[in-house]
CSV table of C-alpha atoms in Angstrom, one decimal:
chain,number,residue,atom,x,y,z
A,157,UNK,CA,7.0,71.9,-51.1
A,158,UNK,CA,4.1,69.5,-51.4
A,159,UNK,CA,2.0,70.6,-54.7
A,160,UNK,CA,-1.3,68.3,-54.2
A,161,UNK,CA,-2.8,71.1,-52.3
A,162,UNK,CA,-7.2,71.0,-52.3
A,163,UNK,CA,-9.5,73.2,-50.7
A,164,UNK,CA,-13.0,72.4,-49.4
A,165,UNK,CA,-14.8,74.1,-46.8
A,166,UNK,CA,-14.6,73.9,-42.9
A,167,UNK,CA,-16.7,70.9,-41.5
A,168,UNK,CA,-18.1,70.8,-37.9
A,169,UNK,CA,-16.5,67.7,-37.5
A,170,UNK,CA,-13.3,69.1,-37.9
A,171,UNK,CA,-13.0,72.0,-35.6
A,172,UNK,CA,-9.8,70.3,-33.4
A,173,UNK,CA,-8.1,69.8,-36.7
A,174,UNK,CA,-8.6,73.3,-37.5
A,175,UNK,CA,-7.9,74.6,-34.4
A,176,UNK,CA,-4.7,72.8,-33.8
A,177,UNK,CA,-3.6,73.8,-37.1
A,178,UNK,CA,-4.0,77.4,-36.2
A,179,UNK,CA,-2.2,76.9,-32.5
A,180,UNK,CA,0.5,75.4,-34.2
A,181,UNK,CA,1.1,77.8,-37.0
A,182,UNK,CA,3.4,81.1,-36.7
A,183,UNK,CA,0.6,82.8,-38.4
A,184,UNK,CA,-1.9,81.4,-36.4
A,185,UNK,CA,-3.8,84.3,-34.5
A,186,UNK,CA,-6.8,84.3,-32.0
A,187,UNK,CA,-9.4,85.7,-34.8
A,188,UNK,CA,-8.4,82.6,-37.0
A,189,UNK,CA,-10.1,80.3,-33.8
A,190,UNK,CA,-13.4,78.4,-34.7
A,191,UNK,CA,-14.3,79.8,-31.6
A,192,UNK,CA,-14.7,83.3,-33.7
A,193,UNK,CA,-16.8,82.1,-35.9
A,194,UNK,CA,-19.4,80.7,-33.1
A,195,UNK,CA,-19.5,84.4,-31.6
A,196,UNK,CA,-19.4,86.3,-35.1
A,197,UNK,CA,-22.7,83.5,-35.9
A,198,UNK,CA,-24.4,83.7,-33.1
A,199,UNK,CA,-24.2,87.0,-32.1
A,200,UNK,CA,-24.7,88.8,-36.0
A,201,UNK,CA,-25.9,86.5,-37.9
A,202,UNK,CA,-23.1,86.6,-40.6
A,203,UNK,CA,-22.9,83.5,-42.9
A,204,UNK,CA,-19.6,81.8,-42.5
A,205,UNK,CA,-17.7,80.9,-45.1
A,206,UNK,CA,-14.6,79.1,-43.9
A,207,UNK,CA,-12.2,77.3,-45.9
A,208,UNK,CA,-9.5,74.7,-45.6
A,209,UNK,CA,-6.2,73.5,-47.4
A,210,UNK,CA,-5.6,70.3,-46.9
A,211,UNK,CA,-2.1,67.9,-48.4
A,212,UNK,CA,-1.4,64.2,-47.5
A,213,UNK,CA,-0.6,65.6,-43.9
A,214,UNK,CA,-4.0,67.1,-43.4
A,215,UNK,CA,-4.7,70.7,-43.0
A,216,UNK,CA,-1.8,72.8,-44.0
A,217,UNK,CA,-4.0,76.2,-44.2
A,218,UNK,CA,-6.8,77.9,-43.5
A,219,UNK,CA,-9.0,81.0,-44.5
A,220,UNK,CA,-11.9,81.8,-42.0
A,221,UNK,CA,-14.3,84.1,-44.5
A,222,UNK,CA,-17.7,85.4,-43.7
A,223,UNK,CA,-20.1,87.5,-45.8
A,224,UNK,CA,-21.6,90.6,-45.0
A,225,UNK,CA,-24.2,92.5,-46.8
A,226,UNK,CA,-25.3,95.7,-46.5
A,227,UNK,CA,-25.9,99.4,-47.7
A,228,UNK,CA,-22.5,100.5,-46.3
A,229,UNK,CA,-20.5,97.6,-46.8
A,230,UNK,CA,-21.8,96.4,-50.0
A,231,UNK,CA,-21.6,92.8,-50.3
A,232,UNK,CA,-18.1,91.6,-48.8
A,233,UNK,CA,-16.4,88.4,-47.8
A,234,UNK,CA,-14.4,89.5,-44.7
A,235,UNK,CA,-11.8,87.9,-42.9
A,236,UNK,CA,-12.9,88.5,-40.1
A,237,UNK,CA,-15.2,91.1,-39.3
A,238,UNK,CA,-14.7,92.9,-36.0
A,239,UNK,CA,-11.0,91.4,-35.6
A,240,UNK,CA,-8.0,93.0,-36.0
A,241,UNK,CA,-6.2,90.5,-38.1
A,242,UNK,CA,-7.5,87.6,-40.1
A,243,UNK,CA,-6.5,86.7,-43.6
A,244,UNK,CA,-4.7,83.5,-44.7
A,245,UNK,CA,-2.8,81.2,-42.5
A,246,UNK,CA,-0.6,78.6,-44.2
A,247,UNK,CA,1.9,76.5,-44.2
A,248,UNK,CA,3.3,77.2,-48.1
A,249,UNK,CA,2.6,79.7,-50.9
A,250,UNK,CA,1.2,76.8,-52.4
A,251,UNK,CA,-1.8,76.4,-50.0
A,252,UNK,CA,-2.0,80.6,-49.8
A,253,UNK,CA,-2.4,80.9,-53.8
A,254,UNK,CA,-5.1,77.6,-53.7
A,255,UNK,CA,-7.0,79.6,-50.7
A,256,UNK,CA,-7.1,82.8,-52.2
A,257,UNK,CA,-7.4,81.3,-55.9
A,258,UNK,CA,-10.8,79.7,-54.2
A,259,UNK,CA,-12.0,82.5,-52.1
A,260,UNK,CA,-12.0,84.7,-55.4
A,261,UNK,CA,-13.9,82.0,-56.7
A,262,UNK,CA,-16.5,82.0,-54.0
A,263,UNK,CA,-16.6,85.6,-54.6
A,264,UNK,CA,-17.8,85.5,-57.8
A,265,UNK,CA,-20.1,82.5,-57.3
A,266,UNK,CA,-22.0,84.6,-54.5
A,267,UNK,CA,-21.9,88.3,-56.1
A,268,UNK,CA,-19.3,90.0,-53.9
A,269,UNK,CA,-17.9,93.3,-54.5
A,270,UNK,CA,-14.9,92.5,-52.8
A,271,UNK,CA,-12.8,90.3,-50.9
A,272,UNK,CA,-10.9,91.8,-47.3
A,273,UNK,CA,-8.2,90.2,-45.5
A,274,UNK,CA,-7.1,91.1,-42.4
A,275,UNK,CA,-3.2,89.6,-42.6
A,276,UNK,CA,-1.1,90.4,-39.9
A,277,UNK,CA,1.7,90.3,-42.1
A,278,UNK,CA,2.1,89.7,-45.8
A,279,UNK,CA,1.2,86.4,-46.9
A,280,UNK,CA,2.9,86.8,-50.4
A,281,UNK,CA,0.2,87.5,-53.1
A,282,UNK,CA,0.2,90.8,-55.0
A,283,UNK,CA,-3.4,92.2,-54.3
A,284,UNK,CA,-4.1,95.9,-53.0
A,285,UNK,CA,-3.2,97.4,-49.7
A,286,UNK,CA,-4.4,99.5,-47.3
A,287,UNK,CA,-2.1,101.2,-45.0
A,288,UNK,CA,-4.6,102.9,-42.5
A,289,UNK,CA,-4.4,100.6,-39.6
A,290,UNK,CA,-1.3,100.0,-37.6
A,291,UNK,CA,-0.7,97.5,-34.5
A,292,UNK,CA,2.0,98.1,-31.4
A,293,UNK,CA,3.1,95.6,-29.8
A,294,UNK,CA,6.3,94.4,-27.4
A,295,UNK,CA,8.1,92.4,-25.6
A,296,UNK,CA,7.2,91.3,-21.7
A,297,UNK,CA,10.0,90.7,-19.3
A,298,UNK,CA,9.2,88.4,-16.7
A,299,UNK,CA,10.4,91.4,-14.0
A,300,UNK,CA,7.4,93.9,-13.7
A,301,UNK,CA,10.0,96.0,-12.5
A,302,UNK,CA,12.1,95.7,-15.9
A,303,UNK,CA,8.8,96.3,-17.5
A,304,UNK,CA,8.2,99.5,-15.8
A,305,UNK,CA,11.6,100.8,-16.4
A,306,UNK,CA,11.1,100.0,-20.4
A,307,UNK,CA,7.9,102.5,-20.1
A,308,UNK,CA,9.2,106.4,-20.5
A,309,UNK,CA,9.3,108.6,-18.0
A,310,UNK,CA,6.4,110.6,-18.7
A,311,UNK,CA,4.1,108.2,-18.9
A,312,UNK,CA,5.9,105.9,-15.9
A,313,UNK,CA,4.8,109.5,-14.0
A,314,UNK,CA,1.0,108.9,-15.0
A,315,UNK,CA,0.9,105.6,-13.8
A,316,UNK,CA,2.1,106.5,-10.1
A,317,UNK,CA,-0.1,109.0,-10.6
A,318,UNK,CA,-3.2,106.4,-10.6
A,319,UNK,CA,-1.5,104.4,-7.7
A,320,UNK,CA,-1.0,108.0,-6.1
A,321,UNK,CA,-5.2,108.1,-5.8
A,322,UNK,CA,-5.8,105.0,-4.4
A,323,UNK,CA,-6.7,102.9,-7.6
A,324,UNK,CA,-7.0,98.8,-7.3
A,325,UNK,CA,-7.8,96.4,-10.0
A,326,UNK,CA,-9.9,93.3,-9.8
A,327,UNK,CA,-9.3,90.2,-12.7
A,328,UNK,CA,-12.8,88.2,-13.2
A,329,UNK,CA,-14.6,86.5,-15.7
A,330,UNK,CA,-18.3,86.8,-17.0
A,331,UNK,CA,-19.3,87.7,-13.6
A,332,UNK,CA,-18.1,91.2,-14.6
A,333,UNK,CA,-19.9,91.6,-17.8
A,334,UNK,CA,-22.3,93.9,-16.5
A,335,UNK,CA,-20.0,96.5,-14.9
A,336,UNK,CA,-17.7,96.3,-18.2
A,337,UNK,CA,-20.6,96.7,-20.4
A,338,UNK,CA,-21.7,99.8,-18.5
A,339,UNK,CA,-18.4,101.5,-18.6
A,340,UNK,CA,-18.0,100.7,-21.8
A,341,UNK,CA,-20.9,101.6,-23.4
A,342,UNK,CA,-20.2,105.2,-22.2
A,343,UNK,CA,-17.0,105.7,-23.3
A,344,UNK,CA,-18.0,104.4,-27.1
A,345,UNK,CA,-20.8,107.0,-27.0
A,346,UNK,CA,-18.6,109.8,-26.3
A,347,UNK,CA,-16.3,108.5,-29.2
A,348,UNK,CA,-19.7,108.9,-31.1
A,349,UNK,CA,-19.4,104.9,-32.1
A,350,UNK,CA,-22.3,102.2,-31.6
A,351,UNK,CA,-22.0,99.8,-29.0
A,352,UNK,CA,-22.0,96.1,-29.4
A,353,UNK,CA,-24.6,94.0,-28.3
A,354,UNK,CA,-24.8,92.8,-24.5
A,355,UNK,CA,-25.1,89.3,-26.1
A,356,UNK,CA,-21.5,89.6,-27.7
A,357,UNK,CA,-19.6,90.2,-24.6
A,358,UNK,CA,-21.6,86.9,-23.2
A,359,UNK,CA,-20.6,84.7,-26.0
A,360,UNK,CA,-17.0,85.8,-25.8
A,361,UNK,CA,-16.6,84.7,-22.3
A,362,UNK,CA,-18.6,81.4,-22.9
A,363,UNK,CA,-16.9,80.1,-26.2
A,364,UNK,CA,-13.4,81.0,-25.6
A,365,UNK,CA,-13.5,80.9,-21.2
A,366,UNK,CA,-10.3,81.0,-19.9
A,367,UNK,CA,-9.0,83.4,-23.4
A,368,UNK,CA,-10.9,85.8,-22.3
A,369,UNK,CA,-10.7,88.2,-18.7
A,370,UNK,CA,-11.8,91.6,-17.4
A,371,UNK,CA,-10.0,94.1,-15.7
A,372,UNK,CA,-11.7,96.2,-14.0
A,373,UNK,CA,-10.5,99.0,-11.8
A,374,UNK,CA,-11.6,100.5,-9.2
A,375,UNK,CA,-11.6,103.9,-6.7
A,376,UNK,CA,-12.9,103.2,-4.1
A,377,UNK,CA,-16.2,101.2,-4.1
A,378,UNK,CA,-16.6,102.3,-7.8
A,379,UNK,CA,-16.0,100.8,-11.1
A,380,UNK,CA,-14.1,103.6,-12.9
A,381,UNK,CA,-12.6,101.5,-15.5
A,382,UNK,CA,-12.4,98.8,-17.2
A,383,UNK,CA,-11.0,96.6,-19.8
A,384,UNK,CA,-11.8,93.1,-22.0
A,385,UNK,CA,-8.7,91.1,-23.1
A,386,UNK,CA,-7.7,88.3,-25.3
A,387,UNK,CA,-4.9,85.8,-24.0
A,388,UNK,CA,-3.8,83.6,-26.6
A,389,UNK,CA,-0.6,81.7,-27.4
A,390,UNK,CA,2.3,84.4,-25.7
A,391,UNK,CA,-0.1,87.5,-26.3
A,392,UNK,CA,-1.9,89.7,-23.9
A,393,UNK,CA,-4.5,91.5,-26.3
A,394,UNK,CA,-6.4,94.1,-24.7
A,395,UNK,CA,-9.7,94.5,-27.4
A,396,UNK,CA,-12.3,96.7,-25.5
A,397,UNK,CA,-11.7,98.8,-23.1
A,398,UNK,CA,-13.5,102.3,-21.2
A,399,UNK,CA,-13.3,104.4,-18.6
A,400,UNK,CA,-15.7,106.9,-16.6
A,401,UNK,CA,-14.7,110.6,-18.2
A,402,UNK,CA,-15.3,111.9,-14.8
A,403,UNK,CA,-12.1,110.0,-13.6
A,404,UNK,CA,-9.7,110.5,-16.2
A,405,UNK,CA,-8.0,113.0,-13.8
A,406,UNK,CA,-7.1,109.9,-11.7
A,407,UNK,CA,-5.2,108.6,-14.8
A,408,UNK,CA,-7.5,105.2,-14.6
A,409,UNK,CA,-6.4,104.2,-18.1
A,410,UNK,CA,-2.8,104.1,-17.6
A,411,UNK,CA,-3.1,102.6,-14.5
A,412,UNK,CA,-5.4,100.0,-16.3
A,413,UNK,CA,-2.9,99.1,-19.3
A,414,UNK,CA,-0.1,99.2,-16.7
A,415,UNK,CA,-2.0,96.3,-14.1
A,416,UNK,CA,-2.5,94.8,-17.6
A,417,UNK,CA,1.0,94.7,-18.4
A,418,UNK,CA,1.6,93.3,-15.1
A,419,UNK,CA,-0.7,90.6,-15.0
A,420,UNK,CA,0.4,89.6,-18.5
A,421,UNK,CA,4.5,88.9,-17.1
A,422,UNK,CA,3.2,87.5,-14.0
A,423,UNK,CA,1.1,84.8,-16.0
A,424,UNK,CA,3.7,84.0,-18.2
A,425,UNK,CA,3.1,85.9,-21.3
A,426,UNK,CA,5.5,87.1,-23.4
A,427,UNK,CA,4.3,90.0,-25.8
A,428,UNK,CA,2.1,92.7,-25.0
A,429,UNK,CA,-0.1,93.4,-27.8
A,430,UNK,CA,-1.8,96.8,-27.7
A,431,UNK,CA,-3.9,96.1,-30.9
A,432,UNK,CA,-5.0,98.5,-33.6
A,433,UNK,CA,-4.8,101.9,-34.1
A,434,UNK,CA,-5.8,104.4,-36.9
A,435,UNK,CA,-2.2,106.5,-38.0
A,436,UNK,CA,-3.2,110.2,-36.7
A,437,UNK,CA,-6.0,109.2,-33.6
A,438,UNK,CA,-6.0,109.8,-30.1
A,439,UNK,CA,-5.2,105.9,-29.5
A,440,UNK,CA,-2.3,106.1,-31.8
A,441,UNK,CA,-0.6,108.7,-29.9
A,442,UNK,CA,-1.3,106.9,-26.3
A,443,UNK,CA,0.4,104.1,-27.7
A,444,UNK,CA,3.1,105.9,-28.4
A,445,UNK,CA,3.8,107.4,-25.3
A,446,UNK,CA,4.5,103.8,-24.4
A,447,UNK,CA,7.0,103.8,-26.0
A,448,UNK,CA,5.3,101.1,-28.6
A,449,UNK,CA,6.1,101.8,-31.9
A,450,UNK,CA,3.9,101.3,-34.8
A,451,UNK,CA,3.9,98.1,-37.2
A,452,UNK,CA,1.6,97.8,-40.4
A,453,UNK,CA,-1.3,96.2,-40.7
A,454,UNK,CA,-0.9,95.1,-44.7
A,455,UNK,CA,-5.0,94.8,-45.3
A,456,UNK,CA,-5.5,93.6,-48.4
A,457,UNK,CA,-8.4,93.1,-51.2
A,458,UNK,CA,-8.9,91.4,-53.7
A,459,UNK,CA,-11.5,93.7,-56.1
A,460,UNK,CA,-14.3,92.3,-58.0
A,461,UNK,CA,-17.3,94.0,-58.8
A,462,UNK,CA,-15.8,97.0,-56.7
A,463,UNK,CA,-13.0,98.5,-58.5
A,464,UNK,CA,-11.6,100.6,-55.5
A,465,UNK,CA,-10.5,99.7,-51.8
A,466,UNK,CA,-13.3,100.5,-49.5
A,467,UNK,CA,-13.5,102.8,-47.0
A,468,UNK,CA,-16.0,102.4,-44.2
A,469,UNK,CA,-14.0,103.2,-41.4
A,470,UNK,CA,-14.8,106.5,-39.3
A,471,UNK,CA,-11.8,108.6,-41.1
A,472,UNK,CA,-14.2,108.6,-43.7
A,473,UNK,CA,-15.7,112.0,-44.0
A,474,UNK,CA,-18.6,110.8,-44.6
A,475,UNK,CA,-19.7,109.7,-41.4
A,476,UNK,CA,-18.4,112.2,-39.5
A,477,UNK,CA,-22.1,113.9,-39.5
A,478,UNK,CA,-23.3,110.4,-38.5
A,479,UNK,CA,-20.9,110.6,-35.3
A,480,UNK,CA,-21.2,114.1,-34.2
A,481,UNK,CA,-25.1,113.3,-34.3
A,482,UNK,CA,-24.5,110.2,-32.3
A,483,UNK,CA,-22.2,112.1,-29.5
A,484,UNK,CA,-25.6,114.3,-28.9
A,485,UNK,CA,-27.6,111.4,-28.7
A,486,UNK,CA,-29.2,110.6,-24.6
A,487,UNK,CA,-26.7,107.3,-23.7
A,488,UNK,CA,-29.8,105.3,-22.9
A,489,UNK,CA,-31.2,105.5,-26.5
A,490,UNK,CA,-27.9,105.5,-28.1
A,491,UNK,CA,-27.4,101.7,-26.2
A,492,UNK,CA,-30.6,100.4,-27.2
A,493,UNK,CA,-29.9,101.9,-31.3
A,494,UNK,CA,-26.5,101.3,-31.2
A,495,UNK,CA,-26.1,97.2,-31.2
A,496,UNK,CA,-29.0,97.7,-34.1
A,497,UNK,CA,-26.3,99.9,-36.3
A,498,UNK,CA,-22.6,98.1,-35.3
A,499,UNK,CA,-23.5,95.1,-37.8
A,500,UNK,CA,-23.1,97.3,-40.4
A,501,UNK,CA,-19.6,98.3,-40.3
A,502,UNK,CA,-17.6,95.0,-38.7
């Protein structure tokens, strides 16, 4: 184990260094890409705090940190806001205790009340956990028909059950931003959620191009559904998805996941990632059906001037006034409002 481990922050000029460290590492995840922090930057706003371990073979980890201040989240170094993992990526527990030794540093140098990170799995330093979030994910076979027959009965009866009505999906790029953006906008504002800015969506598909497609299916002429996902590595990772509450009876979103699904195994990927899920929600229990099971999600935080984890997701009861308002609220106001308000809880 090499011991002369330093960390200094990310330089511009070293974004292929970085990013072919993260490709290469087992760890390595789509929300460690420099590519996230461009959209995070230019879409919020967020300063970027991204640092690098380097040894005499270069960069042997990374920690991609940005901090966000405000009223609900305090002031926070996250790793990374709005993605579903994060955290530290290294080679050695040598480069993970420099990069967290230094973030905690950096925390103190710039206030923070706390530090977040999103691991994927435990990266071996004794910090705080949260154990509200969980992920599903499985294997693809490269048979959609094996694929189908791994998917239980029930819910194998709900997908013919979107083919029985017709459905069709389309695969496109930024061209479909508008219709996804529509669809998803409503389906956020029944959850009683803010949508994100138009403009995220457009840097998405711009930075990271071929990582990034839209499914989008369709009855007809009409857009009833739709969803955004990440392709990275051997992963098919649906992120953002919706569909028109006036087809659900059609069974859109199982018929979505399952073109998904098929798409993935005929491309070549290998694991079908269905992403987070708060234990005890709706989406939890869809995965299920899947026949995913749940895996944590070991969140964990290093506490500074906040002495307990934070909580500033919507099982806090605290908002749940804020999201029953926001369910009454007319959709168009609720989409111009709503990109205001999603900064503040990433």
């Amino acid at each position: 184990m090499k011991e002369n481990v330093r960390v200094s922050f990310f330089q511009d000029h070293e974004e292929k260094l970085w990013d072919d460290f993260v490709d290469r590492s087992p760890q390595g995840t789509f929300f460690h890409l420099i590519g996230w922090k461009k959209v995070i930057e230019k879409t919020f706003g967020y300063r970027s705090c991204y640092l690098a371990a380097y040894d005499d073979c270069g960069i042997c980890g990374c920690l991609p940190l940005f901090q966000v201040k405000n009223i609900i989240c305090g002031n926070a170094l996250i790793s990374v806001p709005f993605g579903v993992t994060g955290g530290i990526c290294a080679d050695n527990s040598v480069a993970v205790n420099s990069l967290l030794h230094r973030a905690q540093e950096l925390a103190e140098e710039l206030g923070a009340d706390y530090i977040e990170l999103r691991q994927a799995s435990p990266c071996g330093v004794d910090l705080p956990e949260k154990d509200l979030y969980v992920t599903f994910e499985r294997e693809l076979e490269s048979d959609a028909d094996k694929n189908m027959a791994a998917i239980p009965r029930k819910q194998r009866r709900m997908i013919r059950q979107g083919m029985k009505h017709d459905l069709v999906s389309s695969v496109n790029g930024k061209e479909s931003i508008p219709l996804f953006y529509e669809i998803y906008a409503h389906s956020v504002h029944n959850l009683g959620t803010p949508v994100f800015p138009y403009k995220y969506f457009q840097c998405l598909m711009e930075i990271f191009e071929e990582k990034v497609r839209i499914h989008t299916v369709w009855h007809q002429e009409t857009p009833v559904a739709a969803v955004l996902t990440f392709f990275y590595k051997n992963r098919v990772m649906p992120h953002y998805s919706g569909a028109l509450k006036s087809y659900f009876h059609f069974a859109v979103n199982d018929f979505m996941y399952w073109e998904l699904m098929k798409y993935g195994c005929e491309h070549g990927f290998t694991i079908f990632d269905f992403g987070r899920s708060k234990r005890g929600t709706g989406s939890f229990d869809f995965k299920r059906h899947w026949g995913f099971e749940p895996l944590p999600l070991p969140y964990q935080y290093s506490l500074h001037k906040q002495k307990e984890i934070p909580n500033v997701s919507p099982t806090n009861s605290k908002f749940k006034p804020f999201i029953a308002l926001w369910k009454k609220l007319p959709l168009p106001i609720a989409n111009i409002v709503g990109p205001h308000l999603i900064r503040y809880v990433p």
